[in-house]
Coordinates of C-alpha atoms and ligand atoms in Angstrom, one line a residue:
Chain M
M22 CA 0.0 0.0 0.0
K23 CA 1.3 3.4 -0.9
T24 CA 1.1 5.9 1.9
T25 CA 2.2 9.1 0.0
P26 CA 0.2 10.8 -2.7
D27 CA 1.5 10.3 -6.2
P28 CA 0.2 10.5 -9.7
A29 CA -1.1 6.9 -9.4
A30 CA -3.4 8.0 -6.6
A31 CA -6.2 8.2 -9.1
Q32 CA -6.1 4.4 -9.4
P33 CA -8.8 2.8 -7.3
M34 CA -7.6 1.5 -4.0
R35 CA -10.6 -0.6 -3.0
L36 CA -9.8 -4.4 -3.0
A37 CA -11.3 -6.4 -5.8
P38 CA -13.8 -9.1 -4.7
I39 CA -12.7 -12.8 -4.4
V40 CA -14.8 -14.5 -7.1
T41 CA -16.0 -18.1 -6.6
P42 CA -17.7 -20.2 -9.4
D43 CA -21.1 -20.0 -7.7
A44 CA -21.0 -16.2 -7.4
K45 CA -19.3 -15.3 -10.6
F46 CA -22.5 -14.1 -12.2
F47 CA -23.0 -11.5 -9.4
W48 CA -19.5 -9.9 -9.7
D49 CA -19.5 -10.1 -13.6
A50 CA -22.8 -8.1 -13.5
A51 CA -21.3 -5.6 -11.0
D52 CA -18.4 -5.1 -13.4
R53 CA -21.1 -4.0 -16.0
G54 CA -22.7 -1.7 -13.4
E55 CA -25.7 -4.1 -12.9
L56 CA -27.1 -5.4 -9.6
V57 CA -28.4 -8.9 -10.1
G58 CA -29.8 -11.6 -7.9
Q59 CA -30.2 -15.4 -8.1
R60 CA -33.7 -16.8 -8.3
C61 CA -34.8 -20.4 -8.4
G62 CA -35.9 -21.3 -12.0
A63 CA -38.6 -23.6 -10.6
C64 CA -40.2 -22.0 -7.6
Q65 CA -39.0 -18.4 -8.3
R66 CA -37.7 -17.7 -4.9
F67 CA -34.6 -15.5 -4.4
R68 CA -31.6 -16.8 -2.4
F69 CA -28.5 -15.2 -1.1
P70 CA -25.6 -15.9 -0.8
P71 CA -25.8 -17.6 -4.2
R72 CA -25.7 -21.4 -4.3
P73 CA -26.2 -24.1 -6.9
M74 CA -29.4 -25.7 -5.4
C75 CA -32.7 -24.2 -4.2
P76 CA -33.1 -25.0 -0.5
H77 CA -36.9 -25.0 -0.9
C78 CA -37.6 -27.2 -4.0
H79 CA -34.0 -28.5 -4.7
S80 CA -34.1 -27.5 -8.3
L81 CA -30.8 -26.8 -9.9
E82 CA -32.4 -24.4 -12.4
R83 CA -31.5 -20.9 -11.6
E84 CA -32.1 -17.5 -13.1
V85 CA -30.0 -14.4 -12.9
V86 CA -32.4 -11.4 -12.7
P87 CA -31.9 -7.7 -12.5
L88 CA -32.7 -6.2 -9.1
S89 CA -34.4 -2.9 -8.5
G90 CA -31.2 -1.6 -6.8
R91 CA -33.4 -0.2 -4.0
G92 CA -33.2 -1.1 -0.4
R93 CA -33.2 0.0 3.2
V94 CA -30.4 0.2 5.8
Y95 CA -30.6 -2.7 8.3
S96 CA -27.4 -2.1 10.3
W97 CA -24.3 0.0 9.9
I98 CA -20.8 0.4 11.4
R99 CA -17.6 2.2 10.8
P100 CA -14.4 0.1 11.2
V101 CA -11.8 2.5 12.5
H102 CA -8.9 0.4 13.7
P103 CA -7.1 -1.2 12.1
Q104 CA -7.6 1.0 9.0
P105 CA -9.3 -1.2 6.4
F106 CA -7.2 -1.9 3.3
G107 CA -8.3 0.0 0.3
F108 CA -9.8 3.1 2.0
A109 CA -8.4 6.6 2.6
E110 CA -11.0 7.2 5.3
P111 CA -12.9 4.6 7.4
P112 CA -15.9 3.6 5.3
I113 CA -19.5 3.1 6.5
V114 CA -20.2 -0.6 6.2
A115 CA -23.9 -1.4 6.1
L116 CA -26.2 -4.3 5.7
I117 CA -28.7 -3.4 3.1
E118 CA -32.1 -5.1 3.1
L119 CA -32.9 -5.1 -0.6
A120 CA -36.4 -4.6 -1.9
E121 CA -36.4 -8.2 -3.2
G122 CA -36.2 -9.4 0.4
F123 CA -32.6 -10.4 1.1
R124 CA -29.6 -8.6 2.7
I125 CA -26.2 -7.8 1.3
V126 CA -23.1 -6.2 2.9
S127 CA -22.0 -3.0 1.2
N128 CA -21.0 0.6 1.9
L129 CA -23.1 3.7 2.4
V130 CA -21.8 6.7 0.4
G131 CA -22.9 10.4 0.3
I132 CA -23.9 10.6 4.0
A133 CA -22.2 11.3 7.3
F134 CA -21.9 8.4 9.7
E135 CA -23.8 10.4 12.3
D136 CA -26.7 10.9 10.0
V137 CA -27.4 7.2 9.2
R138 CA -30.7 5.9 10.5
A139 CA -32.3 2.4 10.4
E140 CA -34.7 1.9 7.4
L141 CA -33.0 4.8 5.5
P142 CA -34.0 4.2 1.8
V143 CA -31.0 3.8 -0.4
A144 CA -30.2 3.1 -4.1
V145 CA -27.3 1.3 -5.7
E146 CA -24.4 2.7 -7.6
F147 CA -21.0 1.3 -8.4
E148 CA -17.5 2.0 -7.3
A149 CA -14.2 0.9 -9.0
T150 CA -11.8 -1.5 -7.4
Q151 CA -8.2 -2.6 -8.0
G152 CA -7.9 -4.7 -11.1
G153 CA -10.6 -2.9 -13.1
H154 CA -13.6 -4.3 -11.3
R155 CA -16.7 -2.6 -9.8
V156 CA -18.7 -3.3 -6.7
P157 CA -22.2 -2.2 -5.6
V158 CA -22.5 0.6 -3.0
F159 CA -25.5 2.5 -1.8
R160 CA -26.5 6.1 -1.5
P161 CA -29.5 7.6 0.4
V162 CA -32.5 8.5 -1.7
S163 CA -35.9 10.0 -0.9
A164 CA -38.4 7.4 0.0
S165 CA -40.4 6.1 -3.0
Chain J
M6 CA -14.0 -53.5 21.8
T7 CA -17.5 -54.2 23.0
R8 CA -19.6 -51.0 22.7
R9 CA -21.8 -50.0 25.6
L10 CA -23.4 -46.7 26.5
R11 CA -21.9 -45.0 29.5
Q12 CA -21.2 -41.5 30.9
A13 CA -18.2 -39.3 30.0
A14 CA -16.1 -37.1 32.2
V15 CA -13.3 -34.6 32.0
A16 CA -10.4 -36.2 33.8
G17 CA -7.6 -33.8 33.1
I18 CA -6.8 -30.2 32.0
G19 CA -3.5 -28.7 31.0
A20 CA -2.2 -25.4 29.6
T21 CA 1.0 -23.6 28.7
E22 CA 1.6 -20.1 29.9
F23 CA -0.4 -17.4 28.1
S24 CA 1.8 -14.8 26.4
K25 CA 2.2 -12.6 23.4
N26 CA 5.3 -14.4 22.1
S27 CA 5.7 -18.1 23.1
G28 CA 9.1 -18.4 21.5
R29 CA 8.4 -21.9 20.3
S30 CA 6.3 -23.7 17.7
E31 CA 2.6 -24.3 17.9
L32 CA 3.4 -28.1 17.8
Q33 CA 5.5 -27.7 20.9
L34 CA 2.7 -25.7 22.7
A35 CA 0.3 -28.5 21.7
A36 CA 2.6 -31.2 23.0
E37 CA 3.3 -29.3 26.3
C38 CA -0.4 -28.7 27.1
S39 CA -1.4 -32.2 26.1
K40 CA 1.2 -33.8 28.3
A41 CA 0.2 -31.5 31.2
A42 CA -3.5 -32.5 30.8
L43 CA -2.5 -36.2 30.8
D44 CA -0.3 -35.7 33.8
D45 CA -3.1 -33.9 35.6
A46 CA -5.4 -36.9 34.9
G47 CA -2.7 -39.4 35.9
L48 CA -2.8 -41.0 32.5
H49 CA 0.1 -42.0 30.1
P50 CA 0.0 -40.7 26.5
A51 CA 0.0 -44.3 25.4
D52 CA -3.5 -44.5 26.9
V53 CA -4.9 -41.9 24.4
D54 CA -7.0 -43.5 21.6
G55 CA -8.9 -40.4 20.3
M56 CA -7.7 -36.9 19.4
I57 CA -9.9 -33.8 18.6
T58 CA -9.1 -30.3 17.7
F59 CA -10.3 -27.3 15.6
T60 CA -10.1 -27.3 11.8
L61 CA -8.1 -24.1 12.3
D62 CA -5.5 -25.7 14.5
G63 CA -2.0 -25.5 13.0
S64 CA -0.6 -28.7 14.4
D65 CA -1.0 -32.0 12.6
E66 CA -2.5 -34.8 14.7
I67 CA 0.1 -37.4 13.5
N68 CA 2.9 -35.0 14.5
L69 CA 1.4 -34.4 17.9
A70 CA 0.8 -38.2 18.4
R71 CA 4.4 -38.7 17.5
C72 CA 5.5 -36.2 20.1
L73 CA 3.5 -37.9 22.8
G74 CA 4.1 -41.4 21.7
V75 CA 0.4 -42.2 21.2
K76 CA 0.3 -45.9 20.4
D77 CA -2.8 -46.5 18.4
L78 CA -5.4 -43.9 17.6
A79 CA -9.0 -45.1 17.1
Y80 CA -10.5 -41.8 16.2
T81 CA -9.5 -38.3 15.1
T82 CA -11.7 -35.4 14.0
R83 CA -11.6 -31.6 13.6
I84 CA -14.4 -29.2 14.3
P85 CA -15.2 -26.4 11.9
G86 CA -16.5 -22.9 12.7
G87 CA -13.7 -21.0 14.3
G88 CA -14.2 -20.5 18.0
A89 CA -17.7 -22.0 17.8
A90 CA -15.8 -25.3 17.8
A91 CA -14.7 -24.9 21.4
A92 CA -17.5 -26.5 23.3
A93 CA -18.1 -28.8 20.3
T94 CA -14.8 -30.6 20.9
L95 CA -16.3 -31.6 24.3
Y96 CA -19.5 -32.7 22.6
Q97 CA -17.6 -34.9 20.1
A98 CA -15.4 -36.4 22.9
M99 CA -18.5 -37.1 25.0
A100 CA -20.1 -38.8 22.0
V101 CA -17.3 -41.2 21.2
V102 CA -16.6 -42.1 24.8
E103 CA -20.3 -42.7 25.6
A104 CA -20.6 -44.8 22.5
G105 CA -17.7 -46.9 23.6
L106 CA -15.6 -46.1 20.6
C107 CA -12.8 -44.5 22.6
E108 CA -11.4 -44.8 26.1
V109 CA -9.3 -41.7 26.4
V110 CA -9.8 -38.6 24.2
L111 CA -7.3 -35.8 24.0
I112 CA -8.6 -32.4 23.0
W113 CA -6.1 -29.7 22.2
R114 CA -5.9 -26.2 20.8
A115 CA -2.5 -24.4 20.5
M116 CA -1.8 -21.2 18.7
N117 CA 0.8 -18.5 18.2
E118 CA -2.0 -16.2 17.3
R119 CA -0.1 -13.1 18.4
S120 CA 3.5 -13.8 17.5
Q121 CA 3.1 -15.9 14.3
Y122 CA -0.1 -14.5 12.7
R123 CA -2.7 -11.9 13.8
F124 CA -6.3 -13.1 14.0
G125 CA -7.4 -9.5 14.7
Q126 CA -5.8 -7.9 11.7
P127 CA -7.4 -7.6 8.2
H128 CA -8.1 -10.9 6.5
T129 CA -7.9 -10.2 2.8
Q130 CA -6.4 -13.2 1.1
A131 CA -8.5 -15.7 -0.8
A132 CA -5.8 -18.3 0.2
G133 CA -7.0 -17.8 3.8
F134 CA -10.3 -19.4 3.0
Q135 CA -10.8 -23.1 3.6
A136 CA -14.1 -24.9 3.5
G137 CA -15.1 -25.7 7.1
N138 CA -13.6 -22.5 8.4
G139 CA -16.6 -21.3 6.9
T140 CA -17.8 -17.9 6.6
G141 CA -18.8 -15.6 3.8
S142 CA -16.7 -12.8 5.4
L143 CA -14.0 -12.9 2.8
F144 CA -16.3 -13.1 -0.1
W145 CA -19.1 -10.7 0.8
C146 CA -17.4 -8.3 3.2
M147 CA -13.8 -7.7 2.2
P148 CA -14.2 -5.2 -0.7
F149 CA -16.3 -3.1 1.6
G150 CA -13.7 -2.6 4.3
A151 CA -15.2 -5.2 6.8
Q152 CA -12.0 -7.2 7.0
T153 CA -11.5 -8.1 10.7
P154 CA -13.4 -10.4 13.1
A155 CA -14.3 -7.3 15.1
S156 CA -16.0 -5.6 12.1
W157 CA -17.9 -8.8 11.1
E158 CA -19.2 -9.2 14.7
A159 CA -20.1 -5.5 15.0
L160 CA -22.2 -5.4 11.9
A161 CA -24.7 -7.9 13.4
A162 CA -24.4 -6.6 16.9
Q163 CA -25.4 -3.1 15.8
R164 CA -28.8 -4.4 15.0
Y165 CA -29.1 -5.8 18.5
M166 CA -28.1 -2.4 19.9
Q167 CA -30.8 -0.7 17.8
R168 CA -33.5 -3.1 18.9
Y169 CA -32.9 -2.8 22.6
G170 CA -31.3 0.6 22.9
V171 CA -28.1 -0.9 24.1
T172 CA -24.9 1.3 24.2
N173 CA -21.3 0.5 24.0
E174 CA -21.1 1.5 27.7
D175 CA -23.5 -1.3 28.5
F176 CA -21.2 -3.7 26.8
G177 CA -18.3 -2.2 28.7
R178 CA -19.6 -3.6 32.0
V179 CA -18.8 -7.1 30.8
S180 CA -15.2 -6.1 30.2
V181 CA -14.9 -4.4 33.6
V182 CA -16.2 -7.5 35.4
Q183 CA -14.0 -9.9 33.5
R184 CA -10.9 -7.8 34.0
R185 CA -11.7 -7.8 37.7
H186 CA -11.8 -11.6 37.5
A187 CA -8.5 -11.7 35.6
A188 CA -6.9 -9.3 38.1
T189 CA -6.9 -12.0 40.7
N190 CA -5.9 -14.9 38.3
P191 CA -2.1 -15.2 38.2
A192 CA -2.4 -17.2 34.9
A193 CA -4.2 -14.2 33.2
W194 CA -2.4 -11.9 30.9
F195 CA -4.2 -9.0 32.7
Y196 CA -3.3 -10.3 36.2
R197 CA -3.5 -7.3 38.6
K198 CA -4.7 -5.0 35.8
P199 CA -8.4 -4.3 36.5
I200 CA -10.1 -1.5 34.5
T201 CA -12.8 1.0 35.2
L202 CA -15.8 1.7 33.1
E203 CA -14.3 5.2 32.4
E204 CA -11.1 3.5 31.1
H205 CA -13.3 1.3 28.9
Q206 CA -15.1 4.3 27.6
S207 CA -11.9 6.2 26.8
S208 CA -10.3 3.3 24.9
K209 CA -10.2 3.8 21.2
W210 CA -12.9 2.8 18.8
I211 CA -12.2 -0.4 16.9
V212 CA -15.6 -0.4 15.2
A213 CA -17.9 2.5 15.9
P214 CA -20.5 2.4 17.5
V215 CA -20.2 -1.1 18.8
L216 CA -16.7 -2.1 19.9
R217 CA -13.9 -0.3 21.6
L218 CA -10.5 -1.8 22.2
L219 CA -11.6 -3.0 25.6
D220 CA -14.6 -4.9 24.2
C221 CA -12.3 -7.2 22.2
C222 CA -10.5 -10.4 23.3
Q223 CA -6.7 -10.4 23.2
E224 CA -4.5 -12.0 20.7
S225 CA -2.5 -14.6 22.5
D226 CA 0.1 -17.4 22.3
G227 CA -0.6 -20.6 24.2
G228 CA -2.2 -24.0 24.3
V229 CA -4.9 -25.7 26.3
A230 CA -5.8 -29.4 26.4
L231 CA -8.5 -31.5 28.0
V232 CA -8.7 -35.2 28.6
V233 CA -12.1 -36.9 28.4
T234 CA -12.7 -40.5 29.5
S235 CA -15.5 -42.6 30.9
L236 CA -16.9 -41.6 34.3
S237 CA -16.1 -45.0 35.8
R238 CA -12.4 -44.8 34.6
A239 CA -12.2 -41.1 35.7
R240 CA -13.2 -42.2 39.2
D241 CA -10.0 -44.3 39.4
L242 CA -7.7 -41.4 38.3
K243 CA -5.9 -38.6 40.0
Q244 CA -8.5 -35.8 40.0
P245 CA -12.2 -35.8 41.0
P246 CA -14.1 -36.5 37.8
V247 CA -16.0 -33.7 36.2
R248 CA -19.1 -35.2 34.6
I249 CA -20.2 -34.1 31.2
A250 CA -23.9 -33.9 32.1
G251 CA -24.7 -33.1 28.4
A252 CA -23.4 -31.4 25.4
C253 CA -24.7 -30.5 22.0
Q254 CA -24.5 -28.3 18.9
S255 CA -27.0 -26.2 16.9
I256 CA -26.5 -24.7 13.4
P257 CA -29.9 -23.4 12.3
Y258 CA -30.7 -22.8 8.6
N259 CA -29.1 -19.6 7.2
V260 CA -26.8 -19.1 10.2
E261 CA -23.1 -18.9 9.5
V262 CA -20.0 -18.2 11.6
I263 CA -19.4 -14.6 12.5
S264 CA -20.5 -13.0 9.1
N265 CA -23.9 -14.1 10.3
Y266 CA -26.2 -11.7 8.4
Y267 CA -28.8 -13.8 6.6
H268 CA -31.1 -15.3 9.2
A269 CA -34.4 -13.7 10.0
D270 CA -33.6 -11.4 13.0
L271 CA -30.0 -10.3 13.7
A272 CA -31.0 -9.1 17.2
T273 CA -31.2 -12.7 18.2
M274 CA -28.7 -15.6 18.2
P275 CA -30.6 -18.6 16.7
E276 CA -27.6 -20.9 17.0
A277 CA -27.3 -20.3 20.8
E278 CA -31.0 -20.5 21.2
G279 CA -31.0 -23.8 19.4
T280 CA -28.1 -25.1 21.4
A281 CA -29.8 -24.0 24.7
R282 CA -33.1 -25.7 23.7
R283 CA -31.3 -28.9 22.9
L284 CA -29.0 -28.8 26.0
W285 CA -31.8 -28.1 28.5
A286 CA -33.9 -30.9 27.0
Q287 CA -31.0 -33.3 26.9
T288 CA -29.9 -32.7 30.6
G289 CA -33.3 -32.0 32.2
L290 CA -31.6 -28.9 33.7
K291 CA -32.5 -25.3 33.5
P292 CA -30.6 -21.9 33.7
A293 CA -31.3 -21.6 37.4
D294 CA -29.4 -24.9 38.0
M295 CA -26.1 -23.3 36.8
Q296 CA -24.0 -21.8 39.5
C297 CA -21.7 -20.1 37.0
A298 CA -21.1 -20.0 33.2
M299 CA -18.1 -19.8 30.9
I300 CA -19.3 -17.9 27.8
Y301 CA -17.4 -17.4 24.6
D302 CA -16.4 -13.8 24.8
A303 CA -14.3 -12.9 21.7
F304 CA -16.4 -9.6 21.8
T305 CA -18.6 -8.3 24.6
P306 CA -21.9 -8.4 22.5
Q307 CA -21.6 -12.1 22.2
V308 CA -21.9 -12.4 26.0
F309 CA -25.2 -10.4 26.0
K310 CA -26.7 -12.5 23.3
Q311 CA -25.7 -15.8 24.9
L312 CA -27.0 -14.8 28.3
E313 CA -30.4 -14.2 26.6
A314 CA -30.3 -17.3 24.4
F315 CA -29.6 -19.6 27.3
G316 CA -32.4 -18.1 29.3
F317 CA -30.5 -16.5 32.1
C318 CA -32.6 -13.4 31.2
G319 CA -35.1 -12.5 28.6
R320 CA -34.4 -11.1 25.1
G321 CA -33.2 -7.5 25.5
E322 CA -32.7 -8.0 29.2
A323 CA -28.9 -8.7 29.3
R324 CA -28.2 -5.0 29.7
E325 CA -30.0 -4.9 33.0
F326 CA -28.8 -8.3 34.0
V327 CA -25.2 -7.2 33.6
K328 CA -25.8 -3.7 35.1
D329 CA -27.3 -5.3 38.2
G330 CA -24.1 -7.2 38.8
H331 CA -25.3 -10.7 38.2
I332 CA -22.3 -11.8 36.1
A333 CA -19.7 -10.8 38.7
L334 CA -18.4 -13.0 41.5
G335 CA -21.1 -13.0 44.2
G336 CA -23.8 -12.4 41.6
R337 CA -26.5 -14.7 40.5
L338 CA -24.4 -16.1 37.6
P339 CA -20.7 -15.3 37.7
I340 CA -19.3 -15.7 34.2
N341 CA -15.7 -16.2 32.9
T342 CA -14.2 -16.3 36.4
N343 CA -10.7 -16.7 34.9
G344 CA -11.1 -13.4 33.2
G345 CA -12.3 -15.0 29.9
L346 CA -10.9 -14.5 26.5
I347 CA -10.9 -10.7 27.3
G348 CA -8.9 -11.0 30.5
E349 CA -7.1 -14.3 30.7
A350 CA -6.1 -15.2 27.1
Y351 CA -7.7 -16.0 23.7
I352 CA -7.0 -19.7 23.2
H353 CA -10.1 -19.9 21.0
G354 CA -12.4 -20.5 24.0
M355 CA -10.6 -23.6 25.4
N356 CA -9.2 -21.8 28.4
N357 CA -12.7 -20.9 29.4
I358 CA -13.7 -24.5 29.3
A359 CA -10.7 -25.4 31.5
E360 CA -12.0 -22.8 34.0
G361 CA -15.4 -24.5 34.0
V362 CA -13.6 -27.7 35.0
R363 CA -11.8 -25.9 37.8
Q364 CA -15.0 -24.5 39.1
V365 CA -16.5 -27.9 39.4
R366 CA -13.4 -29.3 41.0
G367 CA -13.3 -26.3 43.4
T368 CA -9.8 -25.3 42.3
S369 CA -10.5 -22.0 40.6
V370 CA -8.5 -19.0 41.9
N371 CA -11.9 -17.2 41.9
P372 CA -14.1 -20.0 43.3
V373 CA -17.9 -19.8 43.1
P374 CA -19.4 -21.5 46.3
D375 CA -21.2 -24.8 46.1
V376 CA -20.9 -25.5 42.3
E377 CA -22.9 -28.3 41.0
H378 CA -23.3 -27.4 37.4
V379 CA -21.4 -25.1 35.0
L380 CA -22.5 -24.1 31.6
V381 CA -19.7 -23.8 29.0
S382 CA -20.8 -22.2 25.8
S383 CA -19.3 -21.3 22.5
G384 CA -22.5 -20.2 20.9
M385 CA -23.0 -22.9 18.3
A386 CA -22.2 -25.6 20.9
A387 CA -22.4 -25.9 24.7
A388 CA -22.0 -28.4 27.5
V389 CA -22.9 -28.7 31.2
L390 CA -20.1 -29.8 33.5
A391 CA -21.2 -31.3 36.7
K392 CA -20.0 -32.5 40.0
D393 CA -19.8 -36.3 40.4
R394 CA -22.4 -37.4 43.0
Ligands
ZN405 ZN1 -36.9 -23.6 -5.8

């Protein structure tokens, strides 16, 4: 990690995700700026984290479907020490309850830590990582 | 061997010193604490026919068996789930002894977790993931800056704080009590180093608004071992037997270790509630039958949630239970009387189980009067240790 500013500082510092075969569709979509979910091809229920078999009907059919990108803040923290890799300032880490009914870990951007409230409505956007990838983060929006 | 159902007991405990730099290999720590536990029991290493540790333990069972001169192993296994494995080692040992598959089971956990690697520092390498050490923390948290056990724990605990209006100061009372217990325990890293609530509140944030430095367990070097055998054999050995009245595990659907964000209500701890349900049913005992408890305390919020899950108080009532002094020596349910993972050392929960054994034997440096039953819990698993009557 570089600690002094230099011309390369414009390069994204955020660590790239670790991509596993069962979650590749999710990160590939994020690279394209899309938030997608995994839904059972038989019973149509969402599941997260992604997995090859539906726990409800045991179908191996699965669909990758675009999500609304809308959700609400479920819990939030700020890891201060040790300083997380990939961030100039301690980020706000949040659990987002997506409109489709499951939670993901992400960041809140565009809001001060002190101003975050439970159930705050948020919408997805994407931030660059090392290695030319992108990951979903969330910004407060007015309730819809 | 003819199989017959019988009762199991802890016959020996052993430990190395707890430090920040052991100056020797994890295998040596494992061998030293194992030999100490066998000596404590009055058994020879050649008597061992079963060996159990954590999937995360750095010492190979064959190498440890070679150190000790174990003659013929009938059974080995490793328990997944990080620190959740602690009480589960006892559960497995109980099961194989009760089933008549083993006579003498050695449980060990030895780590240079301060001098050789740092559990508390950011985990960012894919190479660090192995199935069975199992959490989604690396895959779903890491790019977002949640890279340490403290941050993974805090993200769920913050929901608990929201629900019940709990503050970091409330959590701090757990640390104050446990550091007081550690202060009179010469084996504790924080021997003679009690803290005040003011000191807790002025320690630096690790993860705001949940965990300050003094809410977190230590990083430690050291080893702890237990020897489990049949109750009848234990009665012929050196120490008074400590009966395993019951032990069990519970991993409910959609629960995972530490990055535990996908079950229905993060203000609760379904794995500990499931373990409690199973344990009380199995033993016929209830919370009021416990004179003290050793509760996995990597971080203070885990103590709150386990007190509630095991029924020592209702959901959301741990704050008042702790504030009213019930978890301190002299209280209704003294906990972690060795100082716990916060005050004594972090040997992945196993040093708390050893303290449970000492409380039943009456040999703790902070003895609780008239102990009949002690709960030892690591959240996803728990056991009741009992006096032999
Ligand atoms: Zn299905």
